[in-house]
Short mmCIF file of N, CA and C and ligand atoms in Angstrom, two decimals:
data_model
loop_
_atom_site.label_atom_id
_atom_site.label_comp_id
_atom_site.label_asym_id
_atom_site.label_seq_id
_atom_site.Cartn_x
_atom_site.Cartn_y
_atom_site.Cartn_z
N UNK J 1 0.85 -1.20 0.00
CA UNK J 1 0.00 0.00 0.00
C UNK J 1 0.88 1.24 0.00
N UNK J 2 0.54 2.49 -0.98
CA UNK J 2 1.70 3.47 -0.95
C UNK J 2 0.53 4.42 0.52
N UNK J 3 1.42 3.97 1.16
CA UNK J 3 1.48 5.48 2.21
C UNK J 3 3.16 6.42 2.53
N UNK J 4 2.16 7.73 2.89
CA UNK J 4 3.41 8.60 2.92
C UNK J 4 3.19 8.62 4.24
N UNK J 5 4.19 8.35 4.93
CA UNK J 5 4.92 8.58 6.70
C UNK J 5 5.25 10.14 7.33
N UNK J 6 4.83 10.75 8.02
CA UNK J 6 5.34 12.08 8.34
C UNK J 6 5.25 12.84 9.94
N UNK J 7 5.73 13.75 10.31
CA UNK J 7 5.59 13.81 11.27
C UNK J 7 4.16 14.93 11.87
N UNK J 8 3.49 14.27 12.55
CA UNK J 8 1.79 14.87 12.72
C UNK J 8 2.14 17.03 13.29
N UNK J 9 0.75 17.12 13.14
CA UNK J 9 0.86 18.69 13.06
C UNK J 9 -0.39 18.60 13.95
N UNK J 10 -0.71 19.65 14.50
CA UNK J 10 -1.92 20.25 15.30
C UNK J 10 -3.35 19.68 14.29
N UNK J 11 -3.00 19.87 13.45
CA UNK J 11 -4.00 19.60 12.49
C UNK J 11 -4.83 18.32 12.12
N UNK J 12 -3.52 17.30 12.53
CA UNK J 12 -3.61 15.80 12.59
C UNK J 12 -4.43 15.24 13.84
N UNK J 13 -4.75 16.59 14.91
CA UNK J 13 -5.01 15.50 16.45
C UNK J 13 -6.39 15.21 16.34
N UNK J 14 -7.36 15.79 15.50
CA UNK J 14 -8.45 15.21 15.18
C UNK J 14 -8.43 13.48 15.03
N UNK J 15 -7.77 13.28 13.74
CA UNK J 15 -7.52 11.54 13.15
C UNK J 15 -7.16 11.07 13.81
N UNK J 16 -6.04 11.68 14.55
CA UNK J 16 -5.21 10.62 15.19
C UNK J 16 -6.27 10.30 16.69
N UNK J 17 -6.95 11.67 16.75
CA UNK J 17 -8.08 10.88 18.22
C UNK J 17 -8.77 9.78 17.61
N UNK J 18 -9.33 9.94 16.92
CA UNK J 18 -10.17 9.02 15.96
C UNK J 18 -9.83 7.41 15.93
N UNK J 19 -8.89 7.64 15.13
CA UNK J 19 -7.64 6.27 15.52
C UNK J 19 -7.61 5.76 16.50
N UNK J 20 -7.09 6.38 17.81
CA UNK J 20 -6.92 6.10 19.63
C UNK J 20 -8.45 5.79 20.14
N UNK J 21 -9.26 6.28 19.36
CA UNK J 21 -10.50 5.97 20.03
C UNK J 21 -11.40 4.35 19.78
N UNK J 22 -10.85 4.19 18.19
CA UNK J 22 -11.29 3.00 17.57
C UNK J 22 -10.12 1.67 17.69
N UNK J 23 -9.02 1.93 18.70
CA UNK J 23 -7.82 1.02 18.67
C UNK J 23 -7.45 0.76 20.12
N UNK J 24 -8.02 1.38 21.32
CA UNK J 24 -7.18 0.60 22.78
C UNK J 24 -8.32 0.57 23.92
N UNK J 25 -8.22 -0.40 24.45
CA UNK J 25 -10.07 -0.17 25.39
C UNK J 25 -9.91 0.67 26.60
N UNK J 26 -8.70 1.47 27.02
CA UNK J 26 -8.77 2.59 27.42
C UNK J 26 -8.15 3.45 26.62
N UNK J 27 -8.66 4.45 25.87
CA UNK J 27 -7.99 5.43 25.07
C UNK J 27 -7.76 6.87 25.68
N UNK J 28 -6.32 7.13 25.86
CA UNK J 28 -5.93 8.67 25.71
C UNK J 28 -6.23 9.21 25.52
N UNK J 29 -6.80 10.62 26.02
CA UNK J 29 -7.61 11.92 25.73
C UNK J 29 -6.67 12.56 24.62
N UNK J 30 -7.66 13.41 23.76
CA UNK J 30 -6.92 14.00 23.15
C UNK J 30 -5.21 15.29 23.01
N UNK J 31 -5.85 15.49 24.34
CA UNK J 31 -5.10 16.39 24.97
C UNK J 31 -3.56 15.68 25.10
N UNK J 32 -3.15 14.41 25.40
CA UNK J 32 -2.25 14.01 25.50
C UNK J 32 -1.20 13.86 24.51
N UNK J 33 -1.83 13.51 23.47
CA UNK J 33 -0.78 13.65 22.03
C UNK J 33 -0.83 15.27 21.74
N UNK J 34 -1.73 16.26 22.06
CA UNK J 34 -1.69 18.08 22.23
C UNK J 34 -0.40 18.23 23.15
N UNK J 35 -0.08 17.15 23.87
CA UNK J 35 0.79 17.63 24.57
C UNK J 35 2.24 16.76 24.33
N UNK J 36 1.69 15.89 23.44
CA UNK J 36 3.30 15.12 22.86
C UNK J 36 4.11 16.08 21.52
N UNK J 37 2.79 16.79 21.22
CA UNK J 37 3.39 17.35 19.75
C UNK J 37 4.57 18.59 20.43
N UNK J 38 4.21 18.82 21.54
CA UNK J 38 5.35 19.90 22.52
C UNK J 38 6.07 19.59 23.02
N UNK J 39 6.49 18.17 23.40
CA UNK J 39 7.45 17.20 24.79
C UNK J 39 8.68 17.79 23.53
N UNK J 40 9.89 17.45 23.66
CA UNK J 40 11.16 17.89 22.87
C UNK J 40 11.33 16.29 22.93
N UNK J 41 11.05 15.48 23.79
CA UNK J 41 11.47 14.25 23.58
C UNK J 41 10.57 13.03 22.72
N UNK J 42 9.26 13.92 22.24
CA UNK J 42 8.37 12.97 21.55
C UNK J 42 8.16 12.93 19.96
N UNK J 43 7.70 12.66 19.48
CA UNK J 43 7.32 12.20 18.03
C UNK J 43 6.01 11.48 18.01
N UNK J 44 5.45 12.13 16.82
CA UNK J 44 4.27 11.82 16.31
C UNK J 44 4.70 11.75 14.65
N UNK J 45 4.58 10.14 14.16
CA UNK J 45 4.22 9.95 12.96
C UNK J 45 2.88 9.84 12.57
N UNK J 46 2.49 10.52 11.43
CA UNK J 46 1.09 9.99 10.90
C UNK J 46 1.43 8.97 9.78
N UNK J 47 0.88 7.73 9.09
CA UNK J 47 0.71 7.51 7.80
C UNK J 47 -0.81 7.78 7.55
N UNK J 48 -0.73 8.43 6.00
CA UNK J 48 -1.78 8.99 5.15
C UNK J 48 -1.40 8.04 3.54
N UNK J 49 -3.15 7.98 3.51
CA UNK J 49 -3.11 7.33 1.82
C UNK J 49 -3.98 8.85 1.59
N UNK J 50 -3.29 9.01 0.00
CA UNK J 50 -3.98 10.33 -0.26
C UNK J 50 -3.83 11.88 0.85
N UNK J 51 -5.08 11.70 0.99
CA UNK J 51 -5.10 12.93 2.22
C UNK J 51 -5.53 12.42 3.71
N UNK J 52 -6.19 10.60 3.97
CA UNK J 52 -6.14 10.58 4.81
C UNK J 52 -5.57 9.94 5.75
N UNK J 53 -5.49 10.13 7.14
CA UNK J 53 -4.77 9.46 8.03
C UNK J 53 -4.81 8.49 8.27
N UNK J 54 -4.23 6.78 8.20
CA UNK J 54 -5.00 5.93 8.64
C UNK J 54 -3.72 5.41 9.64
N UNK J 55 -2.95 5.77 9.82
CA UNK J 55 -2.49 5.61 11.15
C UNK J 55 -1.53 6.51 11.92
N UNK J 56 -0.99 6.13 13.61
CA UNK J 56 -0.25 6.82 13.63
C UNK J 56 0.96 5.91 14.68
N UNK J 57 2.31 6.54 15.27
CA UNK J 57 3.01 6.32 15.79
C UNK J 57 3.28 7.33 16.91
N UNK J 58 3.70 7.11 18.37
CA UNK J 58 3.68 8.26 19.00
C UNK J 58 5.11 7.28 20.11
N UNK J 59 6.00 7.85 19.88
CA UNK J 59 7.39 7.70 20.05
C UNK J 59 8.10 8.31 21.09
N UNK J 60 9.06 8.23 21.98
CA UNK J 60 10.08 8.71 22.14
C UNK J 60 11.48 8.12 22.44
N UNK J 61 12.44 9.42 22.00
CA UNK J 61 13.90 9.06 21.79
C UNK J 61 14.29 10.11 22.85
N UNK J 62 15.33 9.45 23.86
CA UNK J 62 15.74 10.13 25.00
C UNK J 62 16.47 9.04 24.79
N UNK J 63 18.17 9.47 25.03
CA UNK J 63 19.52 9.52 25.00
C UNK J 63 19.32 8.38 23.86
N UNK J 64 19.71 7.17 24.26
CA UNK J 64 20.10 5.93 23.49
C UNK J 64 18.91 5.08 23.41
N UNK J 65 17.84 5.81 23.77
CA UNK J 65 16.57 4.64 24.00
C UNK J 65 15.02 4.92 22.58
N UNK J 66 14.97 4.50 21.85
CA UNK J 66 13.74 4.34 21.67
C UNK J 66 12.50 3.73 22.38
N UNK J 67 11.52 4.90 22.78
CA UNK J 67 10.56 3.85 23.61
C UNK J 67 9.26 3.82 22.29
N UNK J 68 8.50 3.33 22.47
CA UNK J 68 7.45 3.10 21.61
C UNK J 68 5.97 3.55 22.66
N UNK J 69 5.21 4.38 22.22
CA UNK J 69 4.08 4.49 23.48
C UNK J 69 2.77 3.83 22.95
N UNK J 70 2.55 3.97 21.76
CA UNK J 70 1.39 4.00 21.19
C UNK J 70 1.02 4.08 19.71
N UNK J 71 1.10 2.90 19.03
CA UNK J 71 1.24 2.59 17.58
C UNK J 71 -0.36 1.62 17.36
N UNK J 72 -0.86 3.01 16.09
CA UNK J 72 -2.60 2.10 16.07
C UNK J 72 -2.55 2.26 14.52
N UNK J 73 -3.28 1.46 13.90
CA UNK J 73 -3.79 1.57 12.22
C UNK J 73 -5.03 1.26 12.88
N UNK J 74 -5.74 2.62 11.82
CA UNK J 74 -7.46 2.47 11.54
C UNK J 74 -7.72 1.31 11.47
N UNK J 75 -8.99 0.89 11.99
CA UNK J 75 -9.97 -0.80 11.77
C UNK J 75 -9.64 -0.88 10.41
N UNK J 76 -10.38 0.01 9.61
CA UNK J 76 -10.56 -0.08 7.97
C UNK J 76 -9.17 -0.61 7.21
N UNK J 77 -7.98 -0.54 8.20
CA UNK J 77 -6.88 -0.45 7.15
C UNK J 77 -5.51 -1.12 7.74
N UNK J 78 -6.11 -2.19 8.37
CA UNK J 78 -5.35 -3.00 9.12
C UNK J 78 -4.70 -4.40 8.03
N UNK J 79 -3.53 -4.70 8.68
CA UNK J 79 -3.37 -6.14 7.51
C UNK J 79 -2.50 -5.25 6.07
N UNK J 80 -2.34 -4.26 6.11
CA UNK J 80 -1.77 -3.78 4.55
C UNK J 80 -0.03 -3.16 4.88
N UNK J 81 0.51 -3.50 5.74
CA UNK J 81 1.55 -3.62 6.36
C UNK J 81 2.04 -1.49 6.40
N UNK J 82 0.58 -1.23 7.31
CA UNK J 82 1.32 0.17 7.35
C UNK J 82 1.91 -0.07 9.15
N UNK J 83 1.46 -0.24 9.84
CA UNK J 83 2.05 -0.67 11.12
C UNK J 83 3.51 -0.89 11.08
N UNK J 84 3.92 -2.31 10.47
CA UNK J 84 5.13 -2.27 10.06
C UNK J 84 5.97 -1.25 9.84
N UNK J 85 5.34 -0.67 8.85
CA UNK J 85 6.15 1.00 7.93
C UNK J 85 6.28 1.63 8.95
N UNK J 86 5.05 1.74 9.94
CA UNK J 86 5.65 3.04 11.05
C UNK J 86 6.34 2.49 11.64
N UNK J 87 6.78 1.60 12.26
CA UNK J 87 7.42 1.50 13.22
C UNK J 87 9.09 0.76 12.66
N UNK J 88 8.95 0.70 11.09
CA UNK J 88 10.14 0.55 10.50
C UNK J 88 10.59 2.09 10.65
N UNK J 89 9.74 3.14 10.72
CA UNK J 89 9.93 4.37 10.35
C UNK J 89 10.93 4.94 11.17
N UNK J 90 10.34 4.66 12.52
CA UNK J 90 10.75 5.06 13.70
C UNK J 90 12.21 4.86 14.46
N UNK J 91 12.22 3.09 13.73
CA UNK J 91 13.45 2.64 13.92
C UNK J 91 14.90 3.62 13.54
N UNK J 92 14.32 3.72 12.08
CA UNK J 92 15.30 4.15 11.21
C UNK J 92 15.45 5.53 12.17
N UNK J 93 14.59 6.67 12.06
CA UNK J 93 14.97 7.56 13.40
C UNK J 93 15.75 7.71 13.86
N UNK J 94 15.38 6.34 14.98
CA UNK J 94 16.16 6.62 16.08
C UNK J 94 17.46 6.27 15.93
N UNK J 95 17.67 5.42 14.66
CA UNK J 95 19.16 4.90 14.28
C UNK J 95 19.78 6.21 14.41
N UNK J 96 19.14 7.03 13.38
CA UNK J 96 20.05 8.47 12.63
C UNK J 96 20.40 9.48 13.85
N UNK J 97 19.13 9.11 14.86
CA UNK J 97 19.35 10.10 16.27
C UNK J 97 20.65 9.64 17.04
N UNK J 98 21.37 8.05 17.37
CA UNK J 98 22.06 7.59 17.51
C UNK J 98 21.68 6.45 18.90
N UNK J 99 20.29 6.06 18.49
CA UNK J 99 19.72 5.26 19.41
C UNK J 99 20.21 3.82 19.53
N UNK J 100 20.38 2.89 20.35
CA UNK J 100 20.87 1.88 20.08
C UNK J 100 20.06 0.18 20.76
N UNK J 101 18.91 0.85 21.01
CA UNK J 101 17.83 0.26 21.89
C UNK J 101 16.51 0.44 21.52
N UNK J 102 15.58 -0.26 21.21
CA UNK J 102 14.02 -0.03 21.47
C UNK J 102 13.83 -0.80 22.35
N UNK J 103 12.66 -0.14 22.86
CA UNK J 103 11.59 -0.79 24.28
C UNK J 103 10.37 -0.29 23.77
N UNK J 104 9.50 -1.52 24.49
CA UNK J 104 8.08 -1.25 24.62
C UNK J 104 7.22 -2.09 25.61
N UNK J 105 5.79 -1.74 26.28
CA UNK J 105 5.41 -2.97 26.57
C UNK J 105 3.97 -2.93 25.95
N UNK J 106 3.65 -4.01 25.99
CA UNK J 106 2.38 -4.49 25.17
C UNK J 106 1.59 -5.38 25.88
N UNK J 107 0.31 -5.43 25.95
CA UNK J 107 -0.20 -6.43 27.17
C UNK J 107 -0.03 -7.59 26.17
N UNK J 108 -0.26 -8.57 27.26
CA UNK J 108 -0.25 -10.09 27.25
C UNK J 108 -0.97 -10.65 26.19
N UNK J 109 -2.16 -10.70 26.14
CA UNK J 109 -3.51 -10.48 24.97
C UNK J 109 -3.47 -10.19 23.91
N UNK J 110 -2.33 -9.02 23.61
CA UNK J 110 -2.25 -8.30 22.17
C UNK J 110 -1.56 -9.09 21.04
N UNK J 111 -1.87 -9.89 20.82
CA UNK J 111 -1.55 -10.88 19.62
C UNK J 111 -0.76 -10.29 18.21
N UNK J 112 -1.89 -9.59 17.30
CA UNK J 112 -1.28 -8.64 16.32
C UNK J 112 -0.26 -7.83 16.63
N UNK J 113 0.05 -7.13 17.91
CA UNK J 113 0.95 -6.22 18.49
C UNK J 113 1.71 -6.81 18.55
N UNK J 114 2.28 -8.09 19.14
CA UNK J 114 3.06 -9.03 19.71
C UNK J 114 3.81 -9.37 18.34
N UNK J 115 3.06 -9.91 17.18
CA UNK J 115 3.52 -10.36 16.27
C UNK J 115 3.95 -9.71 15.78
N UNK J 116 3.50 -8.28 15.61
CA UNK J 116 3.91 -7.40 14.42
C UNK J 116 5.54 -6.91 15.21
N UNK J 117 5.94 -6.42 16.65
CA UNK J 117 6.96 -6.43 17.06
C UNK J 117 7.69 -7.34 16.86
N UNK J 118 7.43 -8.87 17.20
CA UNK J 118 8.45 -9.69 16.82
C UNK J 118 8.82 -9.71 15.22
N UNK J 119 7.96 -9.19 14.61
CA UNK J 119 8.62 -9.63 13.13
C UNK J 119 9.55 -8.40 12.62
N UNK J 120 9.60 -7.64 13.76
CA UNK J 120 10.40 -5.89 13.43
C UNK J 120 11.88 -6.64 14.70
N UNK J 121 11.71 -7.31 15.14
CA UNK J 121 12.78 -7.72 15.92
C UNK J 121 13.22 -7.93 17.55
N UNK J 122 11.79 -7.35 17.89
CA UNK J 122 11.58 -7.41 19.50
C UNK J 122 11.16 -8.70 19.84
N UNK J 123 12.09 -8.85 21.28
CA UNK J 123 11.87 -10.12 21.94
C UNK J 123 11.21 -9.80 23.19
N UNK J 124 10.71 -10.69 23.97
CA UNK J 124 10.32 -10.49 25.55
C UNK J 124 11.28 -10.49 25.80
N UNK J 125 11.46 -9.92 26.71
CA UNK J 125 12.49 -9.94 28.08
C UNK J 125 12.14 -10.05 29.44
N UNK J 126 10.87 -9.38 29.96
CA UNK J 126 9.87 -9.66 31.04
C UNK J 126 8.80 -9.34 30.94
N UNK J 127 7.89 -9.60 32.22
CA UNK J 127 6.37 -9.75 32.42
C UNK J 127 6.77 -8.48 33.43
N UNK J 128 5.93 -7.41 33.10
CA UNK J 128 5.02 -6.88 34.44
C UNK J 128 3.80 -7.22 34.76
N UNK J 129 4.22 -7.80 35.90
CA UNK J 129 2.54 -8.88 36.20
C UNK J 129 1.55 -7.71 36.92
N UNK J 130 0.45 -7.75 36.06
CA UNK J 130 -1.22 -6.46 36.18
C UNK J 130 -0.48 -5.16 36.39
N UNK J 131 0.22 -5.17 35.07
CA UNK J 131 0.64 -3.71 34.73
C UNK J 131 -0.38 -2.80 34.83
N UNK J 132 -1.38 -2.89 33.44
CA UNK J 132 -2.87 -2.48 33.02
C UNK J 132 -3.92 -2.71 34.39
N UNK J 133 -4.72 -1.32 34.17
CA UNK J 133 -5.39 -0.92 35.13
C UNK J 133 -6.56 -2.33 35.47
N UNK J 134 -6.66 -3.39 34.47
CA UNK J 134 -7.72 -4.19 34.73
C UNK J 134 -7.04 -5.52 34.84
N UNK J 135 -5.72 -5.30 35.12
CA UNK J 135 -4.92 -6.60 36.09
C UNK J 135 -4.49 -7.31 34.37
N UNK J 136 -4.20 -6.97 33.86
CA UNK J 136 -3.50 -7.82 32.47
C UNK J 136 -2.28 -7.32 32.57
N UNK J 137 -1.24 -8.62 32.63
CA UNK J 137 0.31 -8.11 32.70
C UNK J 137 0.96 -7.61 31.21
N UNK J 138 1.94 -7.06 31.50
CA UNK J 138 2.60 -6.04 30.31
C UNK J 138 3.63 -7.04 30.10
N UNK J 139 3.83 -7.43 28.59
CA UNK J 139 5.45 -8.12 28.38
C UNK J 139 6.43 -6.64 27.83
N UNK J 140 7.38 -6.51 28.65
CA UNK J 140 8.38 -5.62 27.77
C UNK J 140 9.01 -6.35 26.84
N UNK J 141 8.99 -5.76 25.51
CA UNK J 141 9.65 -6.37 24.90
C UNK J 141 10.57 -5.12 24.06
N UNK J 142 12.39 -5.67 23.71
CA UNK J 142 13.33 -4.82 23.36
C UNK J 142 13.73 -5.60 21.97
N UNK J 143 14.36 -4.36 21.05
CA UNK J 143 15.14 -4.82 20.18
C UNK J 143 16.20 -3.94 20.02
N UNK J 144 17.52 -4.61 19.43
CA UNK J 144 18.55 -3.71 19.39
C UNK J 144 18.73 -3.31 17.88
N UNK J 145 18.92 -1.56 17.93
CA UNK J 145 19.14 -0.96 16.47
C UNK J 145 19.94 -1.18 16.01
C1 COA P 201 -1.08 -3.72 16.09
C2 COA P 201 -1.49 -2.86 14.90
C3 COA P 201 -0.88 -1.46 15.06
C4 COA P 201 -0.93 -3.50 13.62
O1 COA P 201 -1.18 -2.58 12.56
P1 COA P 201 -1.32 -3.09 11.04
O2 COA P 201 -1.18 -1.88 10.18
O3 COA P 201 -2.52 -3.92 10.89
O4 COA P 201 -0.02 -4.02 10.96
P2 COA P 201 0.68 -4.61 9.63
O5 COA P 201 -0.32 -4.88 8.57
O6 COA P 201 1.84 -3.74 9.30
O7 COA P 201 1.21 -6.01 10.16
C5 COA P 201 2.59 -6.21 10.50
C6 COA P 201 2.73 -7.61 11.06
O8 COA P 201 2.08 -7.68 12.33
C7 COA P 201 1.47 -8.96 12.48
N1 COA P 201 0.03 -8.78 12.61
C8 COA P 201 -0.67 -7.64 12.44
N2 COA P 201 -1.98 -7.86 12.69
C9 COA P 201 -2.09 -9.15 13.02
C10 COA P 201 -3.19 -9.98 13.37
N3 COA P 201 -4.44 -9.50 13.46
N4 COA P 201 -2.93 -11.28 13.67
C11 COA P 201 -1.69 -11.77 13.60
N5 COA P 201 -0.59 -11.04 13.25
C12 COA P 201 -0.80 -9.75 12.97
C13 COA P 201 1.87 -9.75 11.25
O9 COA P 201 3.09 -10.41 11.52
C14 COA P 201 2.04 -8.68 10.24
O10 COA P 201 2.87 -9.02 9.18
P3 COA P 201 2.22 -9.84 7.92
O11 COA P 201 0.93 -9.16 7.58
O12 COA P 201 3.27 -9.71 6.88
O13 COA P 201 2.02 -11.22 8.42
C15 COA P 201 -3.05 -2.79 14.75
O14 COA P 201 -3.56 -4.10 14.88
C16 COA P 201 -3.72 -1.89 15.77
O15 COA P 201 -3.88 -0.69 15.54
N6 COA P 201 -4.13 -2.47 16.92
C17 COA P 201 -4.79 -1.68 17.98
C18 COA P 201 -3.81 -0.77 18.69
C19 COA P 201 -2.70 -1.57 19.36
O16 COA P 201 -2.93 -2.60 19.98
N7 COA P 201 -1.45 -1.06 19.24
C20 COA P 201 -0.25 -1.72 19.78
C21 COA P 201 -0.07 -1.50 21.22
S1 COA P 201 0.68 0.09 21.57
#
């Protein structure tokens, strides 16, 4: 699928709520990515087909670390390997920033999440047991850039 990758604007926090709202069963207020587009340490990718958004990435790079916070593709547009792209996107990033680490955690449950990290190169490393507010443990999982 040709999508173009970029980094989100004020303009984007509409979709990208949209997105967060139709992708995690507790979703982030909008206000929070209003307030990532200002952190110095965050990043917001959008991918867009055409003009619209169908996903996004919301990142940060602090010293040597890529963390990953929050990576969703629209319902409509799942399976066409834009997930992948962002978070190939991100990688590359943090390479050029001089990162030498990703982290993330992902609950236990998240299957597609799970897979789609391992096939970008992340392994478990541990369980936070009832990380998530409704007692589901978090696997961190890292890969090296
Ligand atoms: C996880 C998520 C971002 C994947 O987005 P996507 O654009 O559908 O992912 P891609 O099409 O690029 O898939 C990449 C790989 O992930 C894996 N994958 C993605 N969805 C999958 C599914 N439903 N079942 C199994 N594997 C899956 C596959 O290995 C896939 O590669 P393949 O299609 O070549 O086999 C998407 O399912 C989503 O938005 N989920 C809700 C939000 C979420 O849980 N985010 C992650 C936690 S922060």
């Amino acid at each position: 699928m040709d999508v173009l990758i970029a980094p989100a604007t004020v303009a984007d926090l509409d979709a990208i709520d949209v997105i967060e709202q139709h992708s995690f069963p507790r979703p982030w207020p909008r206000s929070t990515f209003e307030r990532e587009l200002i952190n110095e340490n965050a990043r917001i990718d959008v991918a867009r087909i055409a003009d619209t958004i169908i996903a996004f990435n919301n990142y940060w790079i602090v010293a040597h670390e890529l963390h990953i916070l929050a990576i969703a593709t629209h319902p409509d547009h799942r399976r066409h390997g834009v997930g992948r792209q962002l978070l190939a996107h991100a990688i590359a990033a943090a390479g050029v920033a001089g990162c030498t680490l990703a982290t993330l955690e992902v609950r236990r449950g998240n299957l597609p999440a799970i897979a789609m990290y391992a096939r970008a190169g992340f392994k478990v490393t541990h369980v936070r047991a009832r990380y998530y507010h409704d007692d589901e443990d978090a696997l961190v999982m890292l890969a090296t850039i």
